[in-house]
Amino acid sequence: MENTASILTVMTDKMVGTAGILYILAMVLYTFYLIFKNKNTGIAATAAGVIGTFIHIVSFFMRWAEFYEFAGGGILRAVPITNLYESLMFFALLLAVFYVILEFKTKNKSLGAFAFALCGATVLFINAIGASSNLNPLVPALQSNWLLAHVSLSFTAYVCFAVSAIAALLYLIKVSKMRKSYYYIIWTLVLGLSSASIIFLILIKVFGTNSFINILYVLFMIIFSVLFFIYGLSIKNLFKNIDFDLDMLERIIYKFITAGFAIFTIGGLVFGAVWAETSWGRYWSWDPKETWAFVTWVIYGIYLHGRYSLRWSKEMAASIALIGFLVTIFTYLGVNLLFSGLHSYGSL
């Protein structure tokens, strides 16, 4: 049985859209604040971000209550993180909440434009790919109390990795002085691949997967990577008058990856394995999602080992943090949309 969009579903969807608009407005205001250092602009930016976050929180709990009435069962099984639409909305919500807490704790607005840009882009991406917001019955694999523990903790880790990636990107942009440096190549390449991948995901939603779309994706990866490499120093010049505290950025990278790695180990891998055993009779099956989750875990483990034990340079550590988030995005979105497997219920 599938549920057509109810009045409450439409309302919560519109609330998320409103939150997305406020996130974009906050991004613009934070950008103006960084450039002009106007106190009132900074206050307005924070207000737009906080109001958008509050609306998003209310819509999340409204959808949770609606899903509980629709699906029945326990309250933990009704948490709205069961498909691509809901999980992307949850990701954007967590990122907004994390950033608001970070700003009020550090009294620093440096990351606001970039955090809310990612929140707004997530909401826009959902609309671009046309993911359905309709409520549907849970597939058997999701009818478990492990749903909340595994998925919510996994996404909490994803958001930690996202915050660290934003800080890593800003750090590498600020310290880049020449195109020959490896970290300049890494951050421009990551931006190029990310841009091409977003367009590719939208194209496969509209036109489906075929050889022509795959060829276009390869061309987009090359074109965008080359463009970012050529104009990367111009991007850096946009930030030359913005005073980022590099030590603060480096601390954010390290602390959020440390927290995210611990949460992902417990919630993503351990709880996921236990849930897999109860649902499918085995702890690990090298399903595409499991495989890429393990790759993600290894990369962040390498970051922590390299930074703590090998005394890597801050540039090297930031580069690995950025690469790690690119793999995280693929683990979350790419695997769901491109591969079939035990986790294919998370697709469109």
Coordinates of C-alpha atoms in Angstrom, one line a residue:
M1 CA 0.0 0.0 0.0
E2 CA 1.4 3.4 -0.9
N3 CA 0.2 6.7 0.6
T4 CA -0.7 9.6 -1.6
A5 CA 0.5 12.9 -0.2
S6 CA -1.7 14.0 2.7
I7 CA -2.3 17.5 3.8
L8 CA 0.3 17.1 6.6
T9 CA 2.8 15.7 4.2
V10 CA 2.4 18.6 1.9
M11 CA 2.6 21.0 4.8
T12 CA 5.9 19.5 6.1
D13 CA 7.3 19.5 2.6
K14 CA 6.5 23.2 2.3
M15 CA 8.1 23.9 5.7
V16 CA 11.3 22.1 4.6
G17 CA 11.2 24.3 1.4
T18 CA 10.8 27.4 3.5
A19 CA 13.7 26.3 5.7
G20 CA 15.8 25.8 2.5
I21 CA 15.0 29.3 1.4
L22 CA 16.1 30.7 4.8
Y23 CA 19.3 28.6 4.6
I24 CA 20.1 30.2 1.2
L25 CA 19.3 33.7 2.7
A26 CA 21.5 32.9 5.6
M27 CA 24.3 31.9 3.3
V28 CA 24.0 35.2 1.4
L29 CA 23.9 37.3 4.6
Y30 CA 26.9 35.4 6.1
T31 CA 28.8 36.1 2.9
F32 CA 28.1 39.8 3.2
Y33 CA 29.1 39.7 6.8
L34 CA 32.4 38.0 6.1
I35 CA 33.2 40.7 3.4
F36 CA 31.9 43.8 5.1
K37 CA 32.1 42.9 8.8
N38 CA 28.8 44.6 9.5
K39 CA 27.5 43.6 12.9
N40 CA 23.8 44.0 12.0
T41 CA 24.3 41.8 8.9
G42 CA 25.9 39.2 11.1
I43 CA 22.9 39.3 13.5
A44 CA 20.5 39.0 10.5
A45 CA 22.5 36.0 9.1
T46 CA 22.3 34.2 12.4
A47 CA 18.6 35.0 12.8
A48 CA 17.8 33.6 9.3
G49 CA 19.8 30.4 10.0
V50 CA 18.2 29.9 13.4
I51 CA 14.7 30.5 12.2
G52 CA 15.3 28.1 9.2
T53 CA 16.7 25.5 11.6
F54 CA 13.7 25.9 13.9
I55 CA 11.2 25.5 11.1
H56 CA 13.1 22.4 9.9
I57 CA 13.0 20.9 13.4
V58 CA 9.3 21.4 13.7
S59 CA 8.7 19.8 10.2
F60 CA 10.8 16.8 11.2
F61 CA 8.8 16.1 14.3
M62 CA 5.5 16.7 12.5
R63 CA 6.6 14.1 9.9
W64 CA 7.7 11.7 12.6
A65 CA 4.2 12.0 14.2
E66 CA 2.5 11.5 10.9
F67 CA 4.5 8.5 10.0
Y68 CA 3.8 7.0 13.5
E69 CA 0.1 7.3 12.8
F70 CA 0.5 6.0 9.3
A71 CA 2.8 3.0 9.8
G72 CA 1.9 1.9 13.3
G73 CA 4.4 -0.1 15.3
G74 CA 6.8 1.5 17.8
I75 CA 7.7 5.2 17.9
L76 CA 11.4 4.3 17.2
R77 CA 10.4 2.6 13.9
A78 CA 8.6 5.7 12.8
V79 CA 11.6 8.0 12.8
P80 CA 11.5 9.7 9.3
I81 CA 14.9 8.6 8.0
T82 CA 13.8 5.6 5.9
N83 CA 14.3 6.8 2.3
L84 CA 16.4 9.2 0.3
Y85 CA 14.1 12.2 0.7
E86 CA 13.9 11.8 4.5
S87 CA 17.6 11.0 5.0
L88 CA 18.7 14.0 3.0
M89 CA 16.3 16.2 5.0
F90 CA 17.7 14.7 8.2
F91 CA 21.2 15.4 7.0
A92 CA 20.5 19.1 6.3
L93 CA 18.7 19.4 9.6
L94 CA 21.6 17.9 11.6
L95 CA 24.1 20.1 9.8
A96 CA 22.1 23.2 10.5
V97 CA 21.8 22.3 14.2
F98 CA 25.5 21.4 14.5
Y99 CA 26.5 24.7 12.9
V100 CA 24.1 26.8 15.1
I101 CA 25.5 25.1 18.2
L102 CA 29.1 25.6 17.0
E103 CA 28.5 29.3 16.3
F104 CA 27.0 30.0 19.7
K105 CA 29.8 28.1 21.4
T106 CA 32.7 29.6 19.5
K107 CA 31.2 33.1 18.9
N108 CA 32.6 32.8 15.4
K109 CA 30.6 33.1 12.1
S110 CA 33.3 32.1 9.7
L111 CA 31.7 28.8 8.6
G112 CA 28.2 30.1 8.4
A113 CA 28.1 30.9 4.7
F114 CA 29.5 27.4 3.8
A115 CA 27.5 25.4 6.3
F116 CA 24.1 26.9 5.2
A117 CA 25.2 26.8 1.6
L118 CA 25.4 23.0 2.0
C119 CA 22.1 22.9 3.9
G120 CA 20.4 24.9 1.2
A121 CA 22.0 22.9 -1.6
T122 CA 20.8 19.7 0.0
V123 CA 17.2 20.9 -0.1
L124 CA 17.5 22.2 -3.6
F125 CA 19.1 18.8 -4.7
I126 CA 16.1 16.9 -3.3
N127 CA 13.8 19.1 -5.4
A128 CA 16.0 18.8 -8.5
I129 CA 16.0 15.0 -8.5
G130 CA 12.3 14.9 -7.6
A131 CA 12.5 12.5 -4.7
S132 CA 9.0 11.6 -3.5
S133 CA 7.9 12.9 -0.1
N134 CA 5.0 10.5 0.2
L135 CA 4.8 8.2 3.1
N136 CA 5.2 4.5 2.3
P137 CA 5.1 1.4 4.5
L138 CA 8.4 0.2 5.9
V139 CA 10.1 -2.6 4.0
P140 CA 10.7 -5.6 6.3
A141 CA 14.4 -4.8 6.7
L142 CA 13.5 -1.4 8.3
Q143 CA 10.9 -2.8 10.7
S144 CA 13.4 -2.9 13.6
N145 CA 14.2 -0.8 16.6
W146 CA 17.8 -0.7 15.3
L147 CA 16.6 1.8 12.7
L148 CA 17.0 4.8 14.9
A149 CA 20.3 3.7 16.5
H150 CA 22.0 2.8 13.2
V151 CA 20.8 5.4 10.8
S152 CA 20.6 8.4 13.1
L153 CA 24.2 7.8 14.4
S154 CA 25.5 7.2 10.8
F155 CA 24.1 10.5 9.7
T156 CA 25.4 12.2 12.8
A157 CA 28.8 11.0 11.8
Y158 CA 28.2 12.2 8.2
V159 CA 27.5 15.7 9.5
C160 CA 30.6 15.6 11.6
F161 CA 32.6 14.7 8.5
A162 CA 30.7 17.5 6.5
V163 CA 31.7 20.2 9.1
S164 CA 35.3 18.9 9.0
A165 CA 35.3 19.0 5.2
I166 CA 34.0 22.6 5.1
A167 CA 36.8 23.6 7.5
A168 CA 39.3 21.6 5.5
L169 CA 38.3 23.2 2.2
L170 CA 38.6 26.7 3.7
Y171 CA 42.0 25.8 5.3
L172 CA 43.4 24.5 2.0
I173 CA 42.1 27.5 0.0
K174 CA 43.7 29.9 2.4
V175 CA 47.1 28.2 2.5
S176 CA 47.3 27.6 -1.3
K177 CA 49.9 29.8 -3.0
M178 CA 50.7 27.9 -6.2
R179 CA 49.1 25.4 -8.5
K180 CA 52.0 23.0 -8.2
S181 CA 51.2 22.2 -4.5
Y182 CA 49.5 18.8 -4.0
Y183 CA 46.9 20.3 -1.7
Y184 CA 45.9 22.8 -4.3
I185 CA 45.4 20.0 -6.8
I186 CA 43.4 18.0 -4.2
W187 CA 40.9 20.7 -3.2
T188 CA 40.3 21.9 -6.8
L189 CA 39.9 18.2 -7.9
V190 CA 37.4 17.5 -5.1
L191 CA 35.3 20.6 -6.1
G192 CA 35.4 19.5 -9.7
L193 CA 34.4 15.9 -9.1
S194 CA 31.7 17.0 -6.6
S195 CA 30.2 19.5 -9.1
A196 CA 30.2 16.9 -11.9
S197 CA 28.7 14.3 -9.6
I198 CA 25.8 16.5 -8.6
I199 CA 24.9 17.2 -12.2
F200 CA 25.3 13.5 -13.0
L201 CA 22.9 12.4 -10.2
I202 CA 20.3 14.9 -11.5
L203 CA 20.7 13.6 -15.1
I204 CA 20.3 10.0 -14.2
K205 CA 17.1 10.9 -12.3
V206 CA 15.7 12.7 -15.3
F207 CA 17.0 10.5 -18.1
G208 CA 17.9 7.2 -16.4
T209 CA 21.3 5.5 -16.5
N210 CA 22.7 4.8 -20.0
S211 CA 26.0 4.8 -21.8
F212 CA 25.6 8.4 -23.1
I213 CA 24.9 9.8 -19.6
N214 CA 28.0 7.9 -18.3
I215 CA 30.1 9.4 -21.1
L216 CA 28.8 12.9 -20.2
Y217 CA 29.7 12.2 -16.5
V218 CA 33.3 11.5 -17.5
L219 CA 33.4 14.6 -19.6
F220 CA 31.9 16.7 -16.8
M221 CA 34.5 15.3 -14.4
I222 CA 37.3 16.3 -16.7
I223 CA 35.9 19.7 -17.6
F224 CA 35.0 20.8 -14.1
S225 CA 38.3 19.5 -12.6
V226 CA 40.3 21.5 -15.2
L227 CA 38.2 24.6 -14.7
F228 CA 38.6 24.6 -10.9
F229 CA 42.3 23.9 -11.4
I230 CA 42.7 26.9 -13.7
Y231 CA 40.6 29.3 -11.7
G232 CA 41.4 28.0 -8.2
L233 CA 43.7 30.9 -7.5
S234 CA 40.9 33.3 -8.5
I235 CA 38.6 31.5 -6.0
K236 CA 41.4 32.0 -3.4
N237 CA 41.5 35.7 -4.2
L238 CA 37.8 36.0 -3.3
F239 CA 38.8 35.0 0.3
K240 CA 41.9 37.2 0.6
N241 CA 40.1 39.9 2.6
I242 CA 38.4 37.4 4.8
D243 CA 40.3 36.7 8.0
F244 CA 39.9 33.0 8.8
D245 CA 41.6 31.7 12.0
L246 CA 43.6 28.8 10.5
D247 CA 44.3 27.3 13.9
M248 CA 40.6 27.3 14.7
L249 CA 39.9 25.6 11.3
E250 CA 42.5 22.9 12.0
R251 CA 41.0 22.3 15.4
I252 CA 37.5 21.9 14.0
I253 CA 38.8 19.4 11.4
Y254 CA 40.4 17.3 14.0
K255 CA 37.7 17.4 16.7
F256 CA 34.8 16.7 14.3
I257 CA 36.6 13.9 12.6
T258 CA 37.5 12.4 15.9
A259 CA 33.9 12.5 17.1
G260 CA 32.5 11.4 13.7
F261 CA 34.9 8.4 13.5
A262 CA 33.9 7.2 16.9
I263 CA 30.2 7.6 16.2
F264 CA 30.5 6.0 12.7
T265 CA 32.4 3.0 14.2
I266 CA 29.7 2.4 16.8
G267 CA 26.6 3.5 15.0
G268 CA 27.5 2.8 11.4
L269 CA 29.6 -0.4 11.5
V270 CA 28.9 -2.1 14.8
F271 CA 25.2 -1.4 15.1
G272 CA 24.8 -1.9 11.4
A273 CA 26.4 -5.4 11.6
V274 CA 24.2 -6.4 14.5
W275 CA 21.1 -5.2 12.6
A276 CA 22.2 -7.1 9.5
E277 CA 22.6 -10.3 11.5
T278 CA 19.0 -9.9 12.9
S279 CA 17.6 -9.0 9.5
W280 CA 19.6 -11.2 7.1
G281 CA 21.3 -13.8 9.3
R282 CA 24.9 -12.5 8.8
Y283 CA 26.9 -9.7 10.2
W284 CA 28.7 -8.7 7.0
S285 CA 28.1 -9.5 3.4
W286 CA 30.2 -7.0 1.4
D287 CA 27.1 -5.4 0.1
P288 CA 28.1 -2.2 -1.9
K289 CA 27.0 0.1 1.0
E290 CA 28.9 -2.0 3.5
T291 CA 32.0 -2.0 1.4
W292 CA 32.1 1.7 0.8
A293 CA 31.2 2.3 4.5
F294 CA 34.3 0.4 5.3
V295 CA 36.4 2.4 2.8
T296 CA 35.1 5.6 4.5
W297 CA 36.0 4.3 7.9
V298 CA 39.5 3.3 6.7
I299 CA 40.2 6.8 5.2
Y300 CA 39.2 8.6 8.4
G301 CA 41.2 6.1 10.4
I302 CA 44.2 6.9 8.2
Y303 CA 43.6 10.6 8.9
L304 CA 43.6 10.1 12.7
H305 CA 46.7 7.8 12.5
G306 CA 48.6 10.2 10.3
R307 CA 47.8 13.3 12.2
Y308 CA 48.4 11.8 15.7
S309 CA 51.2 9.3 15.2
L310 CA 53.0 10.3 12.0
R311 CA 52.8 14.0 12.6
W312 CA 51.5 14.8 9.1
S313 CA 51.6 18.4 8.0
K314 CA 48.3 20.3 8.5
E315 CA 47.9 20.6 4.8
M316 CA 48.2 16.8 4.3
A317 CA 45.7 16.1 7.1
A318 CA 43.2 18.6 5.7
S319 CA 43.6 17.0 2.3
I320 CA 42.8 13.6 3.6
A321 CA 39.8 15.1 5.5
L322 CA 38.5 16.5 2.2
I323 CA 39.0 13.3 0.3
G324 CA 37.2 11.4 3.1
F325 CA 34.1 13.5 2.7
L326 CA 34.0 13.0 -1.0
V327 CA 34.1 9.2 -0.3
T328 CA 31.4 9.7 2.3
I329 CA 29.1 11.4 -0.2
F330 CA 29.6 8.5 -2.6
T331 CA 28.9 6.0 0.2
Y332 CA 25.7 7.8 1.0
L333 CA 24.3 8.9 -2.4
G334 CA 26.3 7.2 -5.1
V335 CA 25.9 3.7 -3.8
N336 CA 22.2 4.1 -3.3
L337 CA 21.6 5.5 -6.8
L338 CA 24.1 3.5 -8.8
F339 CA 24.2 0.0 -7.2
S340 CA 21.6 -2.6 -6.2
G341 CA 22.0 -4.5 -3.0
L342 CA 20.7 -5.1 0.5
H343 CA 20.5 -1.3 1.0
S344 CA 18.7 -0.5 -2.2
Y345 CA 15.6 0.6 -0.3
G346 CA 17.4 3.8 0.3
S347 CA 17.2 4.7 -3.4
L348 CA 14.7 6.9 -5.2

